[in-house]
mmCIF file of C-alpha atoms and ligand atoms in Angstrom:
data_model
loop_
_atom_site.group_PDB
_atom_site.id
_atom_site.type_symbol
_atom_site.label_atom_id
_atom_site.label_comp_id
_atom_site.label_asym_id
_atom_site.label_seq_id
_atom_site.Cartn_x
_atom_site.Cartn_y
_atom_site.Cartn_z
ATOM 1 C CA MET D 200 -0.082 -0.037 0.064
ATOM 2 C CA LEU D 201 2.784 2.825 0.814
ATOM 3 C CA LYS D 202 4.614 1.811 -2.100
ATOM 4 C CA THR D 203 1.218 2.671 -4.289
ATOM 5 C CA VAL D 204 1.370 5.735 -2.824
ATOM 6 C CA PHE D 205 5.007 6.459 -3.170
ATOM 7 C CA TRP D 206 4.867 5.553 -7.010
ATOM 8 C CA CYS D 207 2.119 8.036 -7.557
ATOM 9 C CA GLU D 208 3.628 11.137 -5.461
ATOM 10 C CA SER D 209 7.072 10.762 -5.510
ATOM 11 C CA LEU D 210 7.945 8.913 -8.553
ATOM 12 C CA GLY D 211 12.071 7.932 -8.432
ATOM 13 C CA ASN D 212 13.857 7.372 -11.836
ATOM 14 C CA ILE D 213 12.527 5.096 -14.577
ATOM 15 C CA LEU D 214 15.288 2.842 -16.154
ATOM 16 C CA VAL D 215 14.554 1.617 -19.774
ATOM 17 C CA THR D 216 16.523 -1.222 -20.798
ATOM 18 C CA GLY D 217 16.610 -1.813 -24.615
ATOM 19 C CA SER D 218 15.757 1.892 -24.849
ATOM 20 C CA SER D 219 17.222 2.043 -28.646
ATOM 21 C CA GLY D 220 14.557 -0.769 -29.983
ATOM 22 C CA GLN D 221 11.558 -0.732 -31.145
ATOM 23 C CA ILE D 222 9.397 -0.513 -28.291
ATOM 24 C CA GLY D 223 12.329 1.045 -26.009
ATOM 25 C CA THR D 224 12.689 3.779 -28.600
ATOM 26 C CA ASP D 225 8.815 4.804 -28.455
ATOM 27 C CA LEU D 226 8.339 4.049 -24.191
ATOM 28 C CA THR D 227 11.117 6.163 -23.742
ATOM 29 C CA GLU D 228 10.042 9.257 -25.373
ATOM 30 C CA ALA D 229 6.599 8.776 -23.675
ATOM 31 C CA LEU D 230 7.858 8.490 -20.531
ATOM 32 C CA ALA D 231 10.160 11.370 -20.799
ATOM 33 C CA LYS D 232 7.218 13.257 -22.155
ATOM 34 C CA LYS D 233 5.049 11.875 -18.970
ATOM 35 C CA PHE D 234 7.255 12.224 -15.844
ATOM 36 C CA GLY D 235 10.044 14.644 -16.966
ATOM 37 C CA LYS D 236 13.574 13.582 -19.048
ATOM 38 C CA GLU D 237 15.332 14.022 -16.046
ATOM 39 C CA LYS D 238 13.684 10.984 -14.514
ATOM 40 C CA ILE D 239 14.494 8.568 -17.429
ATOM 41 C CA ILE D 240 17.602 6.393 -18.280
ATOM 42 C CA GLY D 241 17.563 4.642 -21.422
ATOM 43 C CA ALA D 242 20.371 1.526 -21.281
ATOM 44 C CA ASP D 243 21.077 -0.434 -24.581
ATOM 45 C CA ARG D 244 23.953 -1.960 -26.618
ATOM 46 C CA LYS D 245 23.324 0.154 -29.731
ATOM 47 C CA GLU D 246 23.407 3.776 -29.588
ATOM 48 C CA PRO D 247 19.740 5.667 -30.610
ATOM 49 C CA LYS D 248 19.383 6.231 -33.766
ATOM 50 C CA ASN D 249 17.405 9.822 -32.787
ATOM 51 C CA ARG D 250 18.336 10.831 -29.446
ATOM 52 C CA ASN D 251 16.244 13.673 -29.600
ATOM 53 C CA ASP D 252 17.034 14.639 -26.234
ATOM 54 C CA LEU D 253 15.230 12.127 -24.404
ATOM 55 C CA GLY D 254 16.772 12.038 -21.505
ATOM 56 C CA LYS D 255 20.367 9.913 -20.389
ATOM 57 C CA PHE D 256 21.643 7.335 -21.987
ATOM 58 C CA GLU D 257 24.317 4.774 -20.994
ATOM 59 C CA LYS D 258 25.777 1.987 -23.918
ATOM 60 C CA THR D 259 25.911 -0.971 -21.833
ATOM 61 C CA ASP D 260 25.437 -4.292 -21.832
ATOM 62 C CA VAL D 261 22.852 -6.104 -19.096
ATOM 63 C CA THR D 262 22.839 -9.325 -19.675
ATOM 64 C CA ARG D 263 25.922 -8.849 -17.030
ATOM 65 C CA LYS D 264 23.978 -7.946 -13.788
ATOM 66 C CA GLU D 265 27.276 -5.615 -12.757
ATOM 67 C CA ASN D 266 26.518 -3.506 -15.382
ATOM 68 C CA LEU D 267 22.649 -3.589 -14.574
ATOM 69 C CA GLU D 268 23.488 -2.705 -11.060
ATOM 70 C CA LYS D 269 25.261 0.039 -11.771
ATOM 71 C CA LEU D 270 22.670 1.645 -13.373
ATOM 72 C CA VAL D 271 20.463 1.275 -10.831
ATOM 73 C CA LYS D 272 22.566 2.342 -8.256
ATOM 74 C CA GLU D 273 23.935 5.180 -9.721
ATOM 75 C CA ASN D 274 20.699 6.770 -10.764
ATOM 76 C CA ASN D 275 18.523 5.620 -8.192
ATOM 77 C CA VAL D 276 16.234 3.743 -9.718
ATOM 78 C CA GLU D 277 13.048 2.580 -8.768
ATOM 79 C CA THR D 278 11.078 1.277 -12.073
ATOM 80 C CA ILE D 279 12.826 -0.787 -14.625
ATOM 81 C CA TYR D 280 11.120 -1.228 -18.011
ATOM 82 C CA ASP D 281 12.993 -4.180 -18.908
ATOM 83 C CA LEU D 282 13.125 -4.719 -23.433
ATOM 84 C CA ALA D 283 16.474 -5.821 -24.249
ATOM 85 C CA SER D 284 15.860 -8.710 -26.186
ATOM 86 C CA LEU D 285 15.983 -10.623 -29.435
ATOM 87 C CA LEU D 286 12.966 -11.551 -31.730
ATOM 88 C CA SER D 287 11.276 -14.247 -33.171
ATOM 89 C CA ALA D 288 13.205 -14.785 -36.569
ATOM 90 C CA THR D 289 16.479 -13.845 -35.283
ATOM 91 C CA GLY D 290 15.519 -15.918 -32.543
ATOM 92 C CA GLU D 291 15.627 -19.058 -34.872
ATOM 93 C CA LYS D 292 18.883 -18.032 -36.240
ATOM 94 C CA LYS D 293 20.590 -17.656 -33.054
ATOM 95 C CA PRO D 294 18.515 -19.867 -30.479
ATOM 96 C CA ASP D 295 21.636 -19.981 -27.825
ATOM 97 C CA LEU D 296 21.730 -16.149 -28.091
ATOM 98 C CA ALA D 297 17.906 -15.392 -28.300
ATOM 99 C CA TRP D 298 17.676 -17.759 -24.635
ATOM 100 C CA PHE D 299 20.817 -16.157 -23.175
ATOM 101 C CA VAL D 300 19.771 -12.742 -23.580
ATOM 102 C CA ASN D 301 16.069 -12.910 -23.194
ATOM 103 C CA ILE D 302 16.595 -14.709 -19.835
ATOM 104 C CA SER D 303 19.577 -13.025 -18.542
ATOM 105 C CA ALA D 304 18.399 -9.543 -18.910
ATOM 106 C CA LEU D 305 15.176 -10.633 -16.855
ATOM 107 C CA LYS D 306 16.720 -11.851 -14.562
ATOM 108 C CA ASN D 307 19.320 -9.545 -13.831
ATOM 109 C CA SER D 308 16.344 -7.230 -13.521
ATOM 110 C CA LEU D 309 14.393 -9.538 -11.248
ATOM 111 C CA ASP D 310 17.289 -10.192 -8.900
ATOM 112 C CA LEU D 311 17.728 -6.389 -8.796
ATOM 113 C CA ALA D 312 14.459 -5.788 -7.874
ATOM 114 C CA ARG D 313 14.530 -7.966 -5.291
ATOM 115 C CA GLU D 314 17.067 -6.599 -3.616
ATOM 116 C CA ASN D 315 16.143 -3.056 -4.151
ATOM 117 C CA SER D 316 11.972 -3.022 -4.302
ATOM 118 C CA ILE D 317 12.300 -2.221 -7.590
ATOM 119 C CA LYS D 318 8.677 -1.864 -10.002
ATOM 120 C CA VAL D 319 9.422 -4.004 -13.399
ATOM 121 C CA PHE D 320 7.786 -3.824 -16.436
ATOM 122 C CA TRP D 321 8.724 -7.081 -18.760
ATOM 123 C CA PRO D 322 7.439 -7.652 -22.306
ATOM 124 C CA SER D 323 5.488 -10.701 -23.282
ATOM 125 C CA SER D 324 4.809 -11.561 -26.446
ATOM 126 C CA ILE D 325 1.478 -13.565 -28.589
ATOM 127 C CA ALA D 326 4.670 -16.124 -29.543
ATOM 128 C CA VAL D 327 4.163 -17.649 -26.016
ATOM 129 C CA PHE D 328 1.297 -19.483 -27.776
ATOM 130 C CA GLY D 329 2.060 -22.560 -30.261
ATOM 131 C CA PRO D 330 0.394 -24.802 -32.912
ATOM 132 C CA SER D 331 -1.564 -26.195 -30.359
ATOM 133 C CA THR D 332 -2.980 -23.021 -28.938
ATOM 134 C CA PRO D 333 -7.249 -21.767 -29.926
ATOM 135 C CA LYS D 334 -6.341 -19.710 -33.194
ATOM 136 C CA GLN D 335 -9.249 -17.515 -32.642
ATOM 137 C CA ASN D 336 -10.226 -15.428 -29.771
ATOM 138 C CA THR D 337 -7.437 -17.026 -27.911
ATOM 139 C CA PRO D 338 -8.168 -16.728 -24.253
ATOM 140 C CA GLN D 339 -5.729 -15.326 -21.681
ATOM 141 C CA GLN D 340 -5.240 -18.554 -19.944
ATOM 142 C CA THR D 341 -4.617 -21.756 -22.147
ATOM 143 C CA ILE D 342 -2.216 -24.039 -23.855
ATOM 144 C CA LEU D 343 1.285 -22.609 -23.665
ATOM 145 C CA GLU D 344 3.553 -24.389 -26.067
ATOM 146 C CA PRO D 345 5.520 -22.405 -28.432
ATOM 147 C CA ASN D 346 7.856 -24.113 -31.148
ATOM 148 C CA THR D 347 10.135 -21.210 -31.608
ATOM 149 C CA MET D 348 13.107 -20.528 -29.053
ATOM 150 C CA TYR D 349 11.722 -16.454 -28.633
ATOM 151 C CA GLY D 350 8.660 -18.406 -27.224
ATOM 152 C CA ILE D 351 10.396 -20.459 -25.159
ATOM 153 C CA THR D 352 12.136 -17.411 -23.626
ATOM 154 C CA LYS D 353 9.141 -15.544 -23.409
ATOM 155 C CA VAL D 354 6.627 -18.512 -21.670
ATOM 156 C CA SER D 355 9.963 -19.434 -19.143
ATOM 157 C CA GLY D 356 10.070 -15.337 -18.426
ATOM 158 C CA GLU D 357 6.327 -15.573 -17.655
ATOM 159 C CA LEU D 358 6.946 -18.107 -15.362
ATOM 160 C CA LEU D 359 9.895 -16.573 -13.525
ATOM 161 C CA CYS D 360 8.075 -13.164 -13.421
ATOM 162 C CA ASN D 361 5.211 -15.109 -11.826
ATOM 163 C CA TYR D 362 7.740 -16.832 -9.404
ATOM 164 C CA TYR D 363 9.355 -13.847 -8.350
ATOM 165 C CA PHE D 364 6.514 -12.023 -7.660
ATOM 166 C CA LYS D 365 5.014 -15.073 -4.994
ATOM 167 C CA LYS D 366 8.438 -16.060 -3.422
ATOM 168 C CA TYR D 367 9.800 -12.302 -3.300
ATOM 169 C CA ASN D 368 6.878 -10.118 -3.790
ATOM 170 C CA VAL D 369 9.016 -8.493 -6.606
ATOM 171 C CA ASP D 370 5.738 -6.357 -8.422
ATOM 172 C CA VAL D 371 6.628 -7.513 -11.695
ATOM 173 C CA ARG D 372 3.931 -6.917 -14.611
ATOM 174 C CA SER D 373 3.666 -8.052 -18.357
ATOM 175 C CA ILE D 374 2.045 -7.848 -21.341
ATOM 176 C CA ARG D 375 1.663 -9.985 -24.334
ATOM 177 C CA TYR D 376 2.305 -7.780 -27.346
ATOM 178 C CA PRO D 377 1.006 -8.390 -30.425
ATOM 179 C CA GLY D 378 3.066 -7.471 -33.644
ATOM 180 C CA LEU D 379 3.505 -3.990 -33.315
ATOM 181 C CA ILE D 380 3.797 -1.074 -35.771
ATOM 182 C CA SER D 381 5.514 2.064 -35.425
ATOM 183 C CA TYR D 382 6.643 4.731 -37.565
ATOM 184 C CA LYS D 383 9.532 5.937 -35.214
ATOM 185 C CA THR D 384 11.598 2.848 -35.220
ATOM 186 C CA GLU D 385 11.961 0.075 -37.786
ATOM 187 C CA ALA D 386 11.253 -3.176 -36.568
ATOM 188 C CA GLY D 387 14.122 -5.879 -36.862
ATOM 189 C CA GLY D 388 14.293 -9.806 -36.702
ATOM 190 C CA GLY D 389 10.441 -9.917 -36.119
ATOM 191 C CA THR D 390 7.839 -12.032 -37.512
ATOM 192 C CA THR D 391 5.384 -9.576 -37.560
ATOM 193 C CA ASP D 392 8.236 -6.946 -39.337
ATOM 194 C CA TYR D 393 6.341 -6.448 -42.538
ATOM 195 C CA ALA D 394 3.625 -4.624 -41.277
ATOM 196 C CA VAL D 395 5.987 -1.832 -40.726
ATOM 197 C CA GLU D 396 8.264 -2.533 -44.435
ATOM 198 C CA ILE D 397 5.193 -2.503 -46.345
ATOM 199 C CA PHE D 398 4.609 1.502 -45.775
ATOM 200 C CA TYR D 399 7.766 2.243 -46.303
ATOM 201 C CA GLU D 400 8.041 0.218 -49.238
ATOM 202 C CA ALA D 401 4.630 1.625 -50.448
ATOM 203 C CA LEU D 402 5.558 5.033 -50.089
ATOM 204 C CA LYS D 403 9.174 5.107 -51.493
ATOM 205 C CA ASN D 404 8.924 2.025 -54.369
ATOM 206 C CA LYS D 405 5.112 1.404 -55.048
ATOM 207 C CA LYS D 406 5.711 -2.511 -54.459
ATOM 208 C CA TYR D 407 6.567 -4.655 -51.516
ATOM 209 C CA GLU D 408 7.624 -7.961 -51.796
ATOM 210 C CA CYS D 409 6.258 -9.698 -48.609
ATOM 211 C CA PHE D 410 8.019 -12.402 -46.780
ATOM 212 C CA LEU D 411 4.657 -13.746 -45.441
ATOM 213 C CA LYS D 412 1.600 -15.404 -47.567
ATOM 214 C CA GLU D 413 -1.230 -12.882 -48.478
ATOM 215 C CA ASP D 414 -3.825 -14.855 -46.239
ATOM 216 C CA SER D 415 -1.339 -14.899 -42.786
ATOM 217 C CA THR D 416 -3.803 -13.121 -40.218
ATOM 218 C CA LEU D 417 -1.762 -12.401 -36.982
ATOM 219 C CA PRO D 418 -2.838 -9.842 -34.273
ATOM 220 C CA MET D 419 -1.191 -6.568 -34.292
ATOM 221 C CA MET D 420 -1.313 -2.979 -33.027
ATOM 222 C CA TYR D 421 -0.615 0.139 -33.540
ATOM 223 C CA MET D 422 2.355 1.756 -31.132
ATOM 224 C CA PRO D 423 0.658 4.490 -29.782
ATOM 225 C CA ASP D 424 -2.127 1.901 -28.462
ATOM 226 C CA ALA D 425 0.877 -0.304 -26.960
ATOM 227 C CA ILE D 426 2.775 2.341 -24.955
ATOM 228 C CA ASN D 427 -0.607 3.792 -23.519
ATOM 229 C CA GLY D 428 -1.407 0.324 -22.501
ATOM 230 C CA THR D 429 2.123 -0.218 -20.713
ATOM 231 C CA ILE D 430 2.353 2.886 -19.081
ATOM 232 C CA LYS D 431 -1.218 2.238 -17.833
ATOM 233 C CA LEU D 432 -0.806 -1.091 -16.868
ATOM 234 C CA MET D 433 2.269 0.082 -14.873
ATOM 235 C CA GLU D 434 -0.021 3.152 -13.128
ATOM 236 C CA THR D 435 -2.782 0.602 -11.943
ATOM 237 C CA ASP D 436 -3.214 -0.140 -8.147
ATOM 238 C CA GLU D 437 -1.855 -3.257 -7.323
ATOM 239 C CA LYS D 438 -4.865 -4.493 -6.078
ATOM 240 C CA ASN D 439 -5.722 -4.538 -9.506
ATOM 241 C CA ILE D 440 -3.413 -6.749 -11.252
ATOM 242 C CA LYS D 441 -4.444 -9.987 -11.448
ATOM 243 C CA THR D 442 -1.564 -11.778 -12.787
ATOM 244 C CA ARG D 443 1.913 -11.839 -13.185
ATOM 245 C CA LEU D 444 2.337 -13.912 -16.518
ATOM 246 C CA GLY D 445 1.686 -11.737 -19.269
ATOM 247 C CA TYR D 446 -1.947 -9.588 -20.204
ATOM 248 C CA ASN D 447 -3.365 -10.478 -23.570
ATOM 249 C CA ILE D 448 -4.193 -7.054 -25.159
ATOM 250 C CA SER D 449 -5.325 -6.990 -28.712
ATOM 251 C CA SER D 450 -6.630 -3.982 -30.858
ATOM 252 C CA LEU D 451 -6.343 -5.214 -34.850
ATOM 253 C CA SER D 452 -5.919 -8.533 -36.648
ATOM 254 C CA PHE D 453 -5.282 -8.392 -40.385
ATOM 255 C CA SER D 454 -3.600 -10.575 -43.147
ATOM 256 C CA PRO D 455 -0.556 -9.020 -45.621
ATOM 257 C CA GLU D 456 -3.226 -8.771 -48.167
ATOM 258 C CA GLU D 457 -6.137 -6.789 -45.977
ATOM 259 C CA ILE D 458 -3.351 -4.446 -44.760
ATOM 260 C CA ALA D 459 -1.974 -4.186 -48.519
ATOM 261 C CA ASN D 460 -5.431 -3.425 -49.903
ATOM 262 C CA GLU D 461 -6.196 -0.554 -47.374
ATOM 263 C CA ILE D 462 -2.496 1.085 -48.329
ATOM 264 C CA LYS D 463 -4.119 1.348 -51.987
ATOM 265 C CA LYS D 464 -6.649 3.624 -50.911
ATOM 266 C CA HIS D 465 -4.125 6.155 -50.694
ATOM 267 C CA ILE D 466 -1.281 4.948 -53.203
ATOM 268 C CA PRO D 467 -3.602 2.932 -55.780
ATOM 269 C CA GLU D 468 -0.532 2.287 -57.536
ATOM 270 C CA PHE D 469 0.967 0.176 -54.825
ATOM 271 C CA GLU D 470 1.044 -3.629 -55.652
ATOM 272 C CA CYS D 471 2.149 -6.428 -53.084
ATOM 273 C CA SER D 472 3.787 -9.694 -54.032
ATOM 274 C CA TYR D 473 4.410 -12.821 -51.884
ATOM 275 C CA LYS D 474 6.808 -14.524 -51.477
ATOM 276 C CA PRO D 475 6.836 -16.807 -47.829
ATOM 277 C CA ASP D 476 10.153 -17.433 -46.350
ATOM 278 C CA GLU D 477 11.034 -19.431 -42.720
ATOM 279 C CA ARG D 478 9.271 -16.623 -41.004
ATOM 280 C CA GLN D 479 5.636 -18.228 -42.201
ATOM 281 C CA ARG D 480 6.021 -21.153 -40.162
ATOM 282 C CA ILE D 481 6.220 -19.241 -37.006
ATOM 283 C CA ALA D 482 3.337 -16.874 -38.494
ATOM 284 C CA ASP D 483 1.769 -19.920 -38.980
ATOM 285 C CA SER D 484 2.009 -21.050 -35.230
ATOM 286 C CA TRP D 485 0.627 -18.001 -34.263
ATOM 287 C CA PRO D 486 -3.166 -17.015 -33.399
ATOM 288 C CA GLN D 487 -5.197 -15.068 -35.622
ATOM 289 C CA SER D 488 -6.854 -13.088 -32.890
ATOM 290 C CA ILE D 489 -6.940 -12.446 -29.267
ATOM 291 C CA ASP D 490 -9.218 -12.347 -26.391
ATOM 292 C CA ASP D 491 -8.053 -9.533 -24.019
ATOM 293 C CA SER D 492 -11.393 -9.310 -22.079
ATOM 294 C CA LYS D 493 -9.226 -9.615 -18.521
ATOM 295 C CA ALA D 494 -7.003 -6.693 -19.369
ATOM 296 C CA ARG D 495 -10.184 -4.824 -20.372
ATOM 297 C CA GLU D 496 -11.414 -5.796 -16.790
ATOM 298 C CA ASP D 497 -8.494 -5.757 -14.119
ATOM 299 C CA TRP D 498 -7.045 -2.214 -16.046
ATOM 300 C CA ASN D 499 -9.349 -0.676 -17.888
ATOM 301 C CA TRP D 500 -7.042 -1.453 -21.486
ATOM 302 C CA LYS D 501 -9.051 -0.181 -24.606
ATOM 303 C CA PRO D 502 -6.916 0.597 -27.820
ATOM 304 C CA GLU D 503 -7.902 3.714 -30.141
ATOM 305 C CA TYR D 504 -6.571 2.656 -33.344
ATOM 306 C CA ASP D 505 -8.107 0.504 -36.128
ATOM 307 C CA LEU D 506 -6.509 -0.429 -39.070
ATOM 308 C CA GLU D 507 -8.757 2.648 -41.334
ATOM 309 C CA LYS D 508 -7.191 5.038 -38.644
ATOM 310 C CA MET D 509 -3.613 3.534 -38.038
ATOM 311 C CA THR D 510 -3.217 3.233 -41.720
ATOM 312 C CA VAL D 511 -4.063 7.335 -41.974
ATOM 313 C CA ASP D 512 -1.283 8.197 -39.610
ATOM 314 C CA MET D 513 1.405 5.830 -40.869
ATOM 315 C CA LEU D 514 1.718 7.518 -43.883
ATOM 316 C CA GLU D 515 1.159 10.809 -43.194
ATOM 317 C CA LYS D 516 3.894 10.773 -40.462
ATOM 318 C CA LEU D 517 6.037 8.720 -42.575
ATOM 319 C CA LYS D 518 5.756 10.971 -45.477
ATOM 320 C CA ILE D 519 7.192 13.523 -43.311
ATOM 321 C CA LYS D 520 10.148 11.226 -42.252
ATOM 322 C CA LEU D 521 11.056 10.181 -45.083
ATOM 323 C CA GLY D 522 10.317 13.319 -47.241
ATOM 324 C CA VAL D 523 8.068 12.062 -49.934
ATOM 325 C CA LYS D 524 5.099 13.573 -51.276
HETATM 326 N N1 LIG P 159 6.863 -8.576 -33.048
HETATM 327 C C1 LIG P 159 7.521 -9.790 -32.400
HETATM 328 C C2 LIG P 159 8.046 -11.083 -33.543
HETATM 329 O O1 LIG P 159 7.657 -10.689 -34.829
HETATM 330 C C3 LIG P 159 6.186 -10.874 -31.398
HETATM 331 O O2 LIG P 159 6.552 -10.637 -30.400
HETATM 332 O O3 LIG P 159 8.686 -11.396 -33.696
#
């Protein structure tokens, strides 16, 4: 209780690991806007492409506990958004590295959280689901038998979060993100990356060769919704958090053909072709739509963007970024 009051009234500093990545870039900016950039510390192995005056940045490797500990102690960190992770397609190419990075970064955050009463956010994914999971309206509690290393790290990570909460009372919270679409940072190494690339290629070249089949429907989300949801979950009163595994959240589900048709409404010359590669197997193992009623019930999750609204916004923002007329 005391902890909740403290969080609301005098927020300590916030560390975002993986801050140069796809979620990290948008989240760091949103947190800096909301709480003041002096409260935000970004950490990543890669320099951010666009600093934009987002607060402090440390180039470091958080898979080493001493590096993370130094950041936490030197900056009076009270909250960690632990986003350092390899995604699904890279994970299949480098399974050992995916296991090492995804799990050791989380374990370090949880151990430091336990020792220093830190609140933690950790990103899970629809990749926790696998071929034996119901594909439509996938429930919060269901079969978790992923067949990718990325998915295996996400299931293991969720269980670790739950364990640290139950055993050590660590206030850790998590979301199972669908494919995320942002104009600020290009995705990298994921199976849902096509849904970002297609916008860039449509604007630059008016054509795109998609690495998934035209009818591969997957759950997706526009980044502003994902960021709002993340911050909202972290601000929710602890008594309303009913699971320390990842919460299902959902807004859109579409196939490559459906998003290509939506883009064509704005760029009629746009042509999309399809040449599925090894990422198709990953896409085929994931659900097509997600039941997020638990998140709606427990912490009032509600997305704003549908496919039409997202497409308009993406094209508008990317035109400015790419200098396309
Ligand atoms: N966007 C991620 C991926 O494709 C899913 O969590 O790997």
